[in-house]
PDB file of N, CA, C and O in Angstrom:
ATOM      1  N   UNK A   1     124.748 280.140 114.847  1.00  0.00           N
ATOM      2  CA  UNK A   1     124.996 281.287 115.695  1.00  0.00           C
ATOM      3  C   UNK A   1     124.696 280.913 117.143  1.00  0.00           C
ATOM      4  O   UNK A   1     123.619 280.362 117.370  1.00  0.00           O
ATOM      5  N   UNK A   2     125.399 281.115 117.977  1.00  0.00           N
ATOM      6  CA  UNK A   2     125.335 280.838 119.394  1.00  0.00           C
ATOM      7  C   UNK A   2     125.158 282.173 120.031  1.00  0.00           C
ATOM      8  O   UNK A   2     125.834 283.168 119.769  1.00  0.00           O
ATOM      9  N   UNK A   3     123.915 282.081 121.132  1.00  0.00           N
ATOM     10  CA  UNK A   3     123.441 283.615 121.677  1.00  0.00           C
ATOM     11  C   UNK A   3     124.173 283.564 122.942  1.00  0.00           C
ATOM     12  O   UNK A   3     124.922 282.690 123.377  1.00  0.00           O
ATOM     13  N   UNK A   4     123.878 284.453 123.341  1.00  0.00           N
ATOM     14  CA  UNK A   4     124.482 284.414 124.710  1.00  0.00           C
ATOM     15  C   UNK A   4     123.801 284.088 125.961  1.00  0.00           C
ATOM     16  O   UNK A   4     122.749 284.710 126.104  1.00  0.00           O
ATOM     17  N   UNK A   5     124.075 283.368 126.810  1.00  0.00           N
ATOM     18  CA  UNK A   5     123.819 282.918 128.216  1.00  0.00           C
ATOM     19  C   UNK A   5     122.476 283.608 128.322  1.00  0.00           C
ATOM     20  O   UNK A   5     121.373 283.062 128.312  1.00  0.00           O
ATOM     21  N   UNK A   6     122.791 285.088 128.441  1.00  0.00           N
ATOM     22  CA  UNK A   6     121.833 285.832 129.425  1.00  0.00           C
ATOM     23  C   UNK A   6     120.514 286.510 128.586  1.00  0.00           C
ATOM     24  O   UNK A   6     119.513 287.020 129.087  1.00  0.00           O
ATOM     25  N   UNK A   7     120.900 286.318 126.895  1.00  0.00           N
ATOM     26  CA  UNK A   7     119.742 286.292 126.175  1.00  0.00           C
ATOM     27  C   UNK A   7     118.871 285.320 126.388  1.00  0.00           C
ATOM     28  O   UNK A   7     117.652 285.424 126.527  1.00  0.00           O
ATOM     29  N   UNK A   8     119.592 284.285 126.410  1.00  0.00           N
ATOM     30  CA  UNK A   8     118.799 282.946 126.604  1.00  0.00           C
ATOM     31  C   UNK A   8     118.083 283.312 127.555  1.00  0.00           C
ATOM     32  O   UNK A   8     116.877 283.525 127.428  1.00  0.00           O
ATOM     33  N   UNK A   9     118.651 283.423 128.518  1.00  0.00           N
ATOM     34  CA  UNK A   9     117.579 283.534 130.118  1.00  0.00           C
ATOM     35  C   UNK A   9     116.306 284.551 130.084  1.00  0.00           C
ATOM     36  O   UNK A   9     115.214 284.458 130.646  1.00  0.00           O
ATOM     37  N   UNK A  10     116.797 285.481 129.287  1.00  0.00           N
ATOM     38  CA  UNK A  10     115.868 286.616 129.479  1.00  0.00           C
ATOM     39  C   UNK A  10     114.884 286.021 128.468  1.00  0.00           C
ATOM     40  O   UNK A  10     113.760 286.012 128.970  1.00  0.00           O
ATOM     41  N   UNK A  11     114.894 285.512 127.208  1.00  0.00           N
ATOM     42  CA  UNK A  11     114.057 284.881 126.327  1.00  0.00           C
ATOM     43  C   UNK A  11     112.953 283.563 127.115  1.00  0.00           C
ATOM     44  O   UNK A  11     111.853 283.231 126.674  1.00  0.00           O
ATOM     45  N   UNK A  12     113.747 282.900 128.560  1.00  0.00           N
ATOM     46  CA  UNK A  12     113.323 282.032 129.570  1.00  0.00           C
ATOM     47  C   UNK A  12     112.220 282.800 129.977  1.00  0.00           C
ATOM     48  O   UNK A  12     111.023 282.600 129.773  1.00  0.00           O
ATOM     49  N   UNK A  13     112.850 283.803 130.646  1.00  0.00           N
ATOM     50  CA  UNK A  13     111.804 284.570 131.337  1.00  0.00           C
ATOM     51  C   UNK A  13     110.500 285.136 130.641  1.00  0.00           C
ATOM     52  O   UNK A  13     109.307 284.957 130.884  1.00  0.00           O
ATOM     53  N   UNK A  14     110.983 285.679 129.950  1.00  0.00           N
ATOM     54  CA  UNK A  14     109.762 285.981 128.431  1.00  0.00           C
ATOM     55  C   UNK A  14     108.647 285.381 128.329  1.00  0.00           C
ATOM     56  O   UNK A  14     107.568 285.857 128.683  1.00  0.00           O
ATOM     57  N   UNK A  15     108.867 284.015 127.714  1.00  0.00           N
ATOM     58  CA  UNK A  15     107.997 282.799 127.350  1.00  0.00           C
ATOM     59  C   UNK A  15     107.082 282.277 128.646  1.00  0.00           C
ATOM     60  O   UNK A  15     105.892 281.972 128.567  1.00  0.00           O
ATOM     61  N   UNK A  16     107.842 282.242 129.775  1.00  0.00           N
ATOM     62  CA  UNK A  16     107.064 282.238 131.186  1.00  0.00           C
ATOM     63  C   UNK A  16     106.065 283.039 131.733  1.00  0.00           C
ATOM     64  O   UNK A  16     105.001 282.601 132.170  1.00  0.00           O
ATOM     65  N   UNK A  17     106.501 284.570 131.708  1.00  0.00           N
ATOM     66  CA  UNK A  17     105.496 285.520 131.253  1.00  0.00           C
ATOM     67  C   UNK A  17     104.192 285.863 131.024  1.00  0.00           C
ATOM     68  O   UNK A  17     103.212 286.402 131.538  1.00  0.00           O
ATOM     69  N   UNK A  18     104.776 285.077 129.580  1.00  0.00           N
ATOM     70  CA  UNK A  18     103.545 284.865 128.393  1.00  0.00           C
ATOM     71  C   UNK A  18     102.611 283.872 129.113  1.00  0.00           C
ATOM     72  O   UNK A  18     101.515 284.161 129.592  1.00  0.00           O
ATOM     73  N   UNK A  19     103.329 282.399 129.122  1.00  0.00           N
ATOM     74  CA  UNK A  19     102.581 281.695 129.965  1.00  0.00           C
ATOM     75  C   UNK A  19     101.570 282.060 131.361  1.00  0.00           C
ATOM     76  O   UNK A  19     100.463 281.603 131.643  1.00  0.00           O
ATOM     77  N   UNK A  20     102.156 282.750 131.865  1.00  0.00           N
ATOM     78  CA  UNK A  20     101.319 283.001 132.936  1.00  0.00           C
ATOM     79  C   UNK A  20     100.322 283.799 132.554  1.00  0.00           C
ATOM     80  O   UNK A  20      99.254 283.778 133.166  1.00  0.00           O
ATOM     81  N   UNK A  21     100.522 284.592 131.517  1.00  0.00           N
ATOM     82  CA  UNK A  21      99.178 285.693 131.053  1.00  0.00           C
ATOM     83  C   UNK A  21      98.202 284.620 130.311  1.00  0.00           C
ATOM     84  O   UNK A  21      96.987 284.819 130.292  1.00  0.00           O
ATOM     85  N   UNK A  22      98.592 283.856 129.905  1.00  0.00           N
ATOM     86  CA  UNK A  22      97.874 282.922 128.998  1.00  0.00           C
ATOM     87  C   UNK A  22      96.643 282.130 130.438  1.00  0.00           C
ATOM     88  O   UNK A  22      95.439 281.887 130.519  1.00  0.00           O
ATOM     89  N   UNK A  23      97.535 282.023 131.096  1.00  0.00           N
ATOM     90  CA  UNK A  23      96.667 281.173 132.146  1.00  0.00           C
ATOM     91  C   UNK A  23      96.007 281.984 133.091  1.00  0.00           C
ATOM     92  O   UNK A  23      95.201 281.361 133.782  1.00  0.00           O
ATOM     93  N   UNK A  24      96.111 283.210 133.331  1.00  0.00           N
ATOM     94  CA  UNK A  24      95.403 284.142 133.914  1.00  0.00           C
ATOM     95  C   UNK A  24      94.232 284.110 132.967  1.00  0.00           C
ATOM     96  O   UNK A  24      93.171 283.674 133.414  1.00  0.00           O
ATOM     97  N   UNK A  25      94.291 284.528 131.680  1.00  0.00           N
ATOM     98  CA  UNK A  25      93.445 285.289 130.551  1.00  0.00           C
ATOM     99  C   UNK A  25      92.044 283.934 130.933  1.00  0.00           C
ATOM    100  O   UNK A  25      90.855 284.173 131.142  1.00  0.00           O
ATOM    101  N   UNK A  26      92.834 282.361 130.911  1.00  0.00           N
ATOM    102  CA  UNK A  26      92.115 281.144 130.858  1.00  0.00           C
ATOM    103  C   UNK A  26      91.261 281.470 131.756  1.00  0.00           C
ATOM    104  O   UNK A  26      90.081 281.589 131.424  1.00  0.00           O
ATOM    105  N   UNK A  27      91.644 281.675 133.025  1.00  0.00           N
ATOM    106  CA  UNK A  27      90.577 282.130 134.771  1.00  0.00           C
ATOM    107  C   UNK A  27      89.413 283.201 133.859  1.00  0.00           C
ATOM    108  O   UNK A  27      88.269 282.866 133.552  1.00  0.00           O
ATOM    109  N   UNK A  28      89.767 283.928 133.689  1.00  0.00           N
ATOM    110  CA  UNK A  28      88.789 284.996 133.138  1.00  0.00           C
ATOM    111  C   UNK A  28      88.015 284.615 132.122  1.00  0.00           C
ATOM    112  O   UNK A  28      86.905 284.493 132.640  1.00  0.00           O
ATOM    113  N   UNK A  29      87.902 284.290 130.721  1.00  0.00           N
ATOM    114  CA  UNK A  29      87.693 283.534 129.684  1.00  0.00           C
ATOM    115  C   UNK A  29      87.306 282.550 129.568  1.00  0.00           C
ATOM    116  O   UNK A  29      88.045 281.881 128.846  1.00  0.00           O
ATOM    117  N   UNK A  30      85.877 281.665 130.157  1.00  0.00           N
ATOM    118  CA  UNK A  30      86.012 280.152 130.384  1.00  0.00           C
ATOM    119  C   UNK A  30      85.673 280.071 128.816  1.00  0.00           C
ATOM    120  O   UNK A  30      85.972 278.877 128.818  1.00  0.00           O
ATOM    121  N   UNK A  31      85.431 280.222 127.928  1.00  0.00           N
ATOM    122  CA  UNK A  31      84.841 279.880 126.685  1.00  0.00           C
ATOM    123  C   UNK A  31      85.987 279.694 125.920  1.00  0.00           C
ATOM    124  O   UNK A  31      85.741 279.126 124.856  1.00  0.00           O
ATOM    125  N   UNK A  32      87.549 280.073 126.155  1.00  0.00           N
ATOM    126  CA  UNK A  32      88.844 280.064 125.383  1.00  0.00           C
ATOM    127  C   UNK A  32      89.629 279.582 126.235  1.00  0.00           C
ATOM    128  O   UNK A  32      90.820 279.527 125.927  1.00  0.00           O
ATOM    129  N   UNK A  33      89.203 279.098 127.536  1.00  0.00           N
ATOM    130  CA  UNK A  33      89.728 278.358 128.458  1.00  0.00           C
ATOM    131  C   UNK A  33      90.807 277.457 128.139  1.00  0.00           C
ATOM    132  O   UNK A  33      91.956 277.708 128.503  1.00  0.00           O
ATOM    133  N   UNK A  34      90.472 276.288 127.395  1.00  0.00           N
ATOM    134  CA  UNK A  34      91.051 275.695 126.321  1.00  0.00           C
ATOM    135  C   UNK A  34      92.200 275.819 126.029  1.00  0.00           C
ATOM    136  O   UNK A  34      93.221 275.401 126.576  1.00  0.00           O
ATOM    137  N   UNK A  35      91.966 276.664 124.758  1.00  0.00           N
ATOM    138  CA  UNK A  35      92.868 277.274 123.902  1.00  0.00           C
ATOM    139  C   UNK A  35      94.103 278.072 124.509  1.00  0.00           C
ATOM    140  O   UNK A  35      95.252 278.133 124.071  1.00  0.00           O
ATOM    141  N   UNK A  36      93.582 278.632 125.576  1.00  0.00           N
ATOM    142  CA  UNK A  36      94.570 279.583 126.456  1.00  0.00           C
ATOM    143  C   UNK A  36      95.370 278.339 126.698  1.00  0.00           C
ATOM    144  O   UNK A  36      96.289 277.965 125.970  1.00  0.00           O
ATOM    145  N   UNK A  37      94.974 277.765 127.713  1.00  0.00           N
ATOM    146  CA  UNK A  37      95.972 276.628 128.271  1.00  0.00           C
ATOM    147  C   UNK A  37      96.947 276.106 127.484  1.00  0.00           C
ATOM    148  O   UNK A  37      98.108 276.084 127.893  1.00  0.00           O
ATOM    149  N   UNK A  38      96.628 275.648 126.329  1.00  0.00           N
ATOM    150  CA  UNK A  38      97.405 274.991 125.257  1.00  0.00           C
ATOM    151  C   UNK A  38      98.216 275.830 125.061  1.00  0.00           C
ATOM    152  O   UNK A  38      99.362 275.384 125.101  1.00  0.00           O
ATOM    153  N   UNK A  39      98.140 276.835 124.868  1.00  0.00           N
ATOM    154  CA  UNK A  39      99.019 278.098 124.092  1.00  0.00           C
ATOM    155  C   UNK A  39      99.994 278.469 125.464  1.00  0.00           C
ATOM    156  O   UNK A  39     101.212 278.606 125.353  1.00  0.00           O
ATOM    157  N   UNK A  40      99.349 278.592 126.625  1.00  0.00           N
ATOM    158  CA  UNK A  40     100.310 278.353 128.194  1.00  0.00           C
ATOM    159  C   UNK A  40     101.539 277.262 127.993  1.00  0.00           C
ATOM    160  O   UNK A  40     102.758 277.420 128.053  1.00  0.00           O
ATOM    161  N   UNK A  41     100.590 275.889 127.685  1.00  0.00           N
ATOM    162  CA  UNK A  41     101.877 274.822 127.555  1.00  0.00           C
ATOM    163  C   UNK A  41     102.902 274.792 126.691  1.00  0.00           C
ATOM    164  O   UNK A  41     103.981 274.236 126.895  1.00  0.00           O
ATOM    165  N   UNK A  42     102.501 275.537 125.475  1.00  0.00           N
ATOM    166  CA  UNK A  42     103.217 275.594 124.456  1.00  0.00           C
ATOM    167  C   UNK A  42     104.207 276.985 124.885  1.00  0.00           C
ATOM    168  O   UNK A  42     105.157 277.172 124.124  1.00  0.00           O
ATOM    169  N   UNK A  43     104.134 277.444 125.429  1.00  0.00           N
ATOM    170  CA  UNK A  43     105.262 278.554 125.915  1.00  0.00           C
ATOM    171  C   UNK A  43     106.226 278.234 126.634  1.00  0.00           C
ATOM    172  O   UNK A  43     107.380 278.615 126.437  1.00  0.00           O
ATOM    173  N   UNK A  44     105.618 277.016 128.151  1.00  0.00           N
ATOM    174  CA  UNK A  44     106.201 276.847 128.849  1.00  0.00           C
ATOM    175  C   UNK A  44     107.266 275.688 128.391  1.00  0.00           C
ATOM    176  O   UNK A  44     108.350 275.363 128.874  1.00  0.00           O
ATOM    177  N   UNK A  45     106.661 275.283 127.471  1.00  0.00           N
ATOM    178  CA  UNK A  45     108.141 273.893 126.742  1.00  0.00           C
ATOM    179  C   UNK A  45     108.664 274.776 125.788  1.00  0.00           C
ATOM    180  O   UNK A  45     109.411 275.214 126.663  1.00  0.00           O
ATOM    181  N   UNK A  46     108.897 275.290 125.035  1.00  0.00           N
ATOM    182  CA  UNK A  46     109.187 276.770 124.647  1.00  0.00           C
ATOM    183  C   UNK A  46     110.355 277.217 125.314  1.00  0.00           C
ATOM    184  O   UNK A  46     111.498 277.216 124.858  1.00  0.00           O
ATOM    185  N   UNK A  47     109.949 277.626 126.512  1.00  0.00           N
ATOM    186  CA  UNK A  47     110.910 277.754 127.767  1.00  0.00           C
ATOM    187  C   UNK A  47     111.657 276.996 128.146  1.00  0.00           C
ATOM    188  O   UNK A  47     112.806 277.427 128.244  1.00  0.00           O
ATOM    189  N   UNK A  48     111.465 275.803 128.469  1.00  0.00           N
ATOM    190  CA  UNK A  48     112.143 274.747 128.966  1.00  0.00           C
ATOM    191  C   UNK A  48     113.472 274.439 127.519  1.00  0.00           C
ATOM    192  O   UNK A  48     114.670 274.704 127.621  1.00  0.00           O
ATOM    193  N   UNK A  49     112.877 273.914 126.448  1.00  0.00           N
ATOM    194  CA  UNK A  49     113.676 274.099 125.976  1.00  0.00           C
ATOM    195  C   UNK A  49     114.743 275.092 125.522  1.00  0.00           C
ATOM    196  O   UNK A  49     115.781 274.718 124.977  1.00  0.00           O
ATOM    197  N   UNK A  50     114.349 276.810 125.850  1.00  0.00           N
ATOM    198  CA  UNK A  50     115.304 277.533 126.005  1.00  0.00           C
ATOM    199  C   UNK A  50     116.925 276.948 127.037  1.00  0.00           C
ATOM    200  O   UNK A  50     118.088 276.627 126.788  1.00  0.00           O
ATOM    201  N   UNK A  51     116.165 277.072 128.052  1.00  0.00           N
ATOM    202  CA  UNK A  51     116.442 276.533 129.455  1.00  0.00           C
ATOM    203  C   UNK A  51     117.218 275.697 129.407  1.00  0.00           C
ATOM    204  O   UNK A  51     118.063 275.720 130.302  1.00  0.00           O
ATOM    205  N   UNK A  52     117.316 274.489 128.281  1.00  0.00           N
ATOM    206  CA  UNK A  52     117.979 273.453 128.459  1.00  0.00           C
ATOM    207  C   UNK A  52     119.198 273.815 127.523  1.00  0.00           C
ATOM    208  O   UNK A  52     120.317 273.322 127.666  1.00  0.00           O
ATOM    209  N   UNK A  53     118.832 274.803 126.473  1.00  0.00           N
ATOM    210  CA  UNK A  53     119.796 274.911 125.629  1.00  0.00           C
ATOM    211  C   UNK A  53     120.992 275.397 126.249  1.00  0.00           C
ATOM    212  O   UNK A  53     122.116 275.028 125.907  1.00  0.00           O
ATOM    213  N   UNK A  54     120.753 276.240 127.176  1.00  0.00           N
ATOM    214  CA  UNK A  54     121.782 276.952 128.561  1.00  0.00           C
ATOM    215  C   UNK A  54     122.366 275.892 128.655  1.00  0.00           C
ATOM    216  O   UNK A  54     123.501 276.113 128.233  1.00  0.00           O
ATOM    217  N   UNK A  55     122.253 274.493 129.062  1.00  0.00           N
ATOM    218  CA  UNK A  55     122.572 273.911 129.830  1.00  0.00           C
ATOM    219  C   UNK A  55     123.563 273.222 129.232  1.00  0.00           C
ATOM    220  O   UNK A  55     124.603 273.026 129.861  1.00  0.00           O
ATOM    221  N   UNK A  56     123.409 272.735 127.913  1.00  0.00           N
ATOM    222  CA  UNK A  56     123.757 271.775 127.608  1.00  0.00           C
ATOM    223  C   UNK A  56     125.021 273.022 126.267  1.00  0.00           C
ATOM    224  O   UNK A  56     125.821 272.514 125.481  1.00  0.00           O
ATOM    225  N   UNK A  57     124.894 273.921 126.352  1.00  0.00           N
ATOM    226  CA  UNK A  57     125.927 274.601 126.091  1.00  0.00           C
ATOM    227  C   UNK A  57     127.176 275.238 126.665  1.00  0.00           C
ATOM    228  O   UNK A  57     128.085 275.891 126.152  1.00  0.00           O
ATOM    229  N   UNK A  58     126.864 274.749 128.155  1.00  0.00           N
ATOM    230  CA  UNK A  58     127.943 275.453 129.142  1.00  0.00           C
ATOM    231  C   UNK A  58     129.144 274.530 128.663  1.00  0.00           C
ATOM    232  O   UNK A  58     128.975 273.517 127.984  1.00  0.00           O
ATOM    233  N   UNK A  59     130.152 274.913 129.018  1.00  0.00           N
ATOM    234  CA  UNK A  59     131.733 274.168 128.969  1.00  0.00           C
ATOM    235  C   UNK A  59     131.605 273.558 130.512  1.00  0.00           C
ATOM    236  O   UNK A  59     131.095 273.983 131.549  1.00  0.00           O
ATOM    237  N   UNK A  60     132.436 272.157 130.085  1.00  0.00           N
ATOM    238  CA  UNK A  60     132.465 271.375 131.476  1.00  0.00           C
ATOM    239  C   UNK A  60     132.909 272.412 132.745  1.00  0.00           C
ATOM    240  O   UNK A  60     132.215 272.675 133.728  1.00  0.00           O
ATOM    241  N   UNK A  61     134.116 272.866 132.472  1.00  0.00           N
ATOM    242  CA  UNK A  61     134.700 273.888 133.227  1.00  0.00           C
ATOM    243  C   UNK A  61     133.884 274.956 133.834  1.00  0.00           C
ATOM    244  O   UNK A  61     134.251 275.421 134.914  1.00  0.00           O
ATOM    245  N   UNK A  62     132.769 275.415 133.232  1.00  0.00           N
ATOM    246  CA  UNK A  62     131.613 275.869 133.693  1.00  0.00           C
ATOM    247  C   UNK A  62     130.835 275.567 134.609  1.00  0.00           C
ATOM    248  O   UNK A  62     130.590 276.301 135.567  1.00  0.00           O
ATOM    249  N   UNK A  63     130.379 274.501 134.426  1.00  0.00           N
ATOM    250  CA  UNK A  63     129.522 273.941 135.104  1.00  0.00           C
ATOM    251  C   UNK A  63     130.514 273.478 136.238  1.00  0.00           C
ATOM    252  O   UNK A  63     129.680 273.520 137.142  1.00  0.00           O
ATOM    253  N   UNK A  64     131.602 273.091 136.837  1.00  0.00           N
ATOM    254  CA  UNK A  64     132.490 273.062 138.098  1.00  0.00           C
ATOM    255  C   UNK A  64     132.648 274.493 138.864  1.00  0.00           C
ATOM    256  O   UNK A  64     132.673 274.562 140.093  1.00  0.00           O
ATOM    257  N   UNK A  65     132.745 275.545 138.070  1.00  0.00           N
ATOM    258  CA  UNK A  65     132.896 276.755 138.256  1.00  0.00           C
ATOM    259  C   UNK A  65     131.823 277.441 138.626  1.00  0.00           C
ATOM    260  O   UNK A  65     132.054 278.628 138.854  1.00  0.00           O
ATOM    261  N   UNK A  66     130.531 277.028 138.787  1.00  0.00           N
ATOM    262  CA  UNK A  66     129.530 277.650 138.470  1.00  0.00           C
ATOM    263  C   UNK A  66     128.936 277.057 139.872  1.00  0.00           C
ATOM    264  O   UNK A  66     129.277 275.885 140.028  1.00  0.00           O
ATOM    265  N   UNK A  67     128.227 277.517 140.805  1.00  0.00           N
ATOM    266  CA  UNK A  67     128.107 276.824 142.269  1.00  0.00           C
ATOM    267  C   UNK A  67     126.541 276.484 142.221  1.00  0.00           C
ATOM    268  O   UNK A  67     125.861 277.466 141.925  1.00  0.00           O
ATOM    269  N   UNK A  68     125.971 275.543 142.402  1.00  0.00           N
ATOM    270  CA  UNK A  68     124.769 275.456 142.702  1.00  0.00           C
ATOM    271  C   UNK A  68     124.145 275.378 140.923  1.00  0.00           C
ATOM    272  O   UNK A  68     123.019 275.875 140.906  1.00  0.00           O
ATOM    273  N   UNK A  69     124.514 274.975 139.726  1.00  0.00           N
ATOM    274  CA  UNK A  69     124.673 274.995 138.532  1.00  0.00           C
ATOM    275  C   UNK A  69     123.817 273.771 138.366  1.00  0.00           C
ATOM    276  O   UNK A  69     123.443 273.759 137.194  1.00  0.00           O
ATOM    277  N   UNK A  70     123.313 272.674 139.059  1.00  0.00           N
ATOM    278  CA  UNK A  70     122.909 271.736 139.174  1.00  0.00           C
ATOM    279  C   UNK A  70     120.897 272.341 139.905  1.00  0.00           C
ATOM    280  O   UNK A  70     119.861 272.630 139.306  1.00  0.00           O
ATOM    281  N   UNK A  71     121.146 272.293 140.908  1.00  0.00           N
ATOM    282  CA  UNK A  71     120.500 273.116 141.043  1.00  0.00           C
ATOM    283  C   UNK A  71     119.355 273.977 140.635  1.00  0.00           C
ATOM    284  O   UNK A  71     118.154 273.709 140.657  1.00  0.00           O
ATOM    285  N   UNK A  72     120.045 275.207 140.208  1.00  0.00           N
ATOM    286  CA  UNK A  72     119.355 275.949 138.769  1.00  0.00           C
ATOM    287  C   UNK A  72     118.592 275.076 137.496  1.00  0.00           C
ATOM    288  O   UNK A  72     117.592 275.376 136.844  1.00  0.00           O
ATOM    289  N   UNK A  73     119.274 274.156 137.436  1.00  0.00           N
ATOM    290  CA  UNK A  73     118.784 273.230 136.166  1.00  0.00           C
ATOM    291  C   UNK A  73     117.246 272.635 136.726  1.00  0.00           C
ATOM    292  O   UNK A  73     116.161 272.521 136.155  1.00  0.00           O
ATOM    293  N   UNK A  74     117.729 272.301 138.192  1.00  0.00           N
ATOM    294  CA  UNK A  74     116.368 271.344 138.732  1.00  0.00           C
ATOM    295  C   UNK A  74     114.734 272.591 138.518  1.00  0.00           C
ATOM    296  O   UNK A  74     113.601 272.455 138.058  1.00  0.00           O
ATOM    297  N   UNK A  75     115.434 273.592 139.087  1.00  0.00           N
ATOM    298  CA  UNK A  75     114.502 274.995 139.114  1.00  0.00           C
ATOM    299  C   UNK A  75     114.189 275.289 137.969  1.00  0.00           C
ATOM    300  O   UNK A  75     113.127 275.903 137.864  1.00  0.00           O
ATOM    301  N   UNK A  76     114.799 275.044 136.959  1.00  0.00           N
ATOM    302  CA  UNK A  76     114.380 275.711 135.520  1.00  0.00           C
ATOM    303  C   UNK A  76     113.350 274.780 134.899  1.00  0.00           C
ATOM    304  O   UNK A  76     112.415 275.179 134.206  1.00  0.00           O
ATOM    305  N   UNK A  77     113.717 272.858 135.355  1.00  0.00           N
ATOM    306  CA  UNK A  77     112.869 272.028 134.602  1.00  0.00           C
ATOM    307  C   UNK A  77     112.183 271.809 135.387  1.00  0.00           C
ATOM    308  O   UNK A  77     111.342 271.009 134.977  1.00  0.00           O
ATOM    309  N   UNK A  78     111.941 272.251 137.008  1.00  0.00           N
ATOM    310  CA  UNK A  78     110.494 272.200 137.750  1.00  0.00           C
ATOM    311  C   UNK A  78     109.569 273.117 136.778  1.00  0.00           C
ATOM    312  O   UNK A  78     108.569 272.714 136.184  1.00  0.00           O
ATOM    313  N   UNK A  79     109.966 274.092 136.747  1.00  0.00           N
ATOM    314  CA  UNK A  79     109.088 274.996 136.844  1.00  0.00           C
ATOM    315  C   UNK A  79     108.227 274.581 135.410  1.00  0.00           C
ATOM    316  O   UNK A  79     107.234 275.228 135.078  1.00  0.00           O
TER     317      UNK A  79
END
């Protein structure tokens, strides 16, 4: 089953989210400090691999069509 583009993204955004609450919770929490983090990283590749699935599912024609499509990719696997 293939989802759509903008599920994907929003599922991106999601997992990032999470991540960031995870790493907030860590600041507050030094005793699960740890554990938070891990569970941060594990969201954020989570994400990334959402992220990539976008990518590598577009049609060539897409990605010509699509402006700054290059770009976006760099922003999605910085982050």
């Amino acid at each position: 089953m293939v989802m759509d583009g903008q599920i994907v993204m929003e599922n991106v955004r999601r997992y990032r989210a999470i991540a960031s609450l995870c790493r907030q919770t860590a600041a507050l929490r030094p005793l699960q400090k740890w554990s938070l983090l891990d569970q941060a990283e594990g969201w954020e590749r989570l994400a990334a691999e959402e992220a990539y699935f976008i990518v590598c599912n577009k049609r060539d024609g897409d990605r010509e069509a699509t402006p700054g499509a290059e770009a976006r990719w760099e922003l999605l696997a910085a982050a």
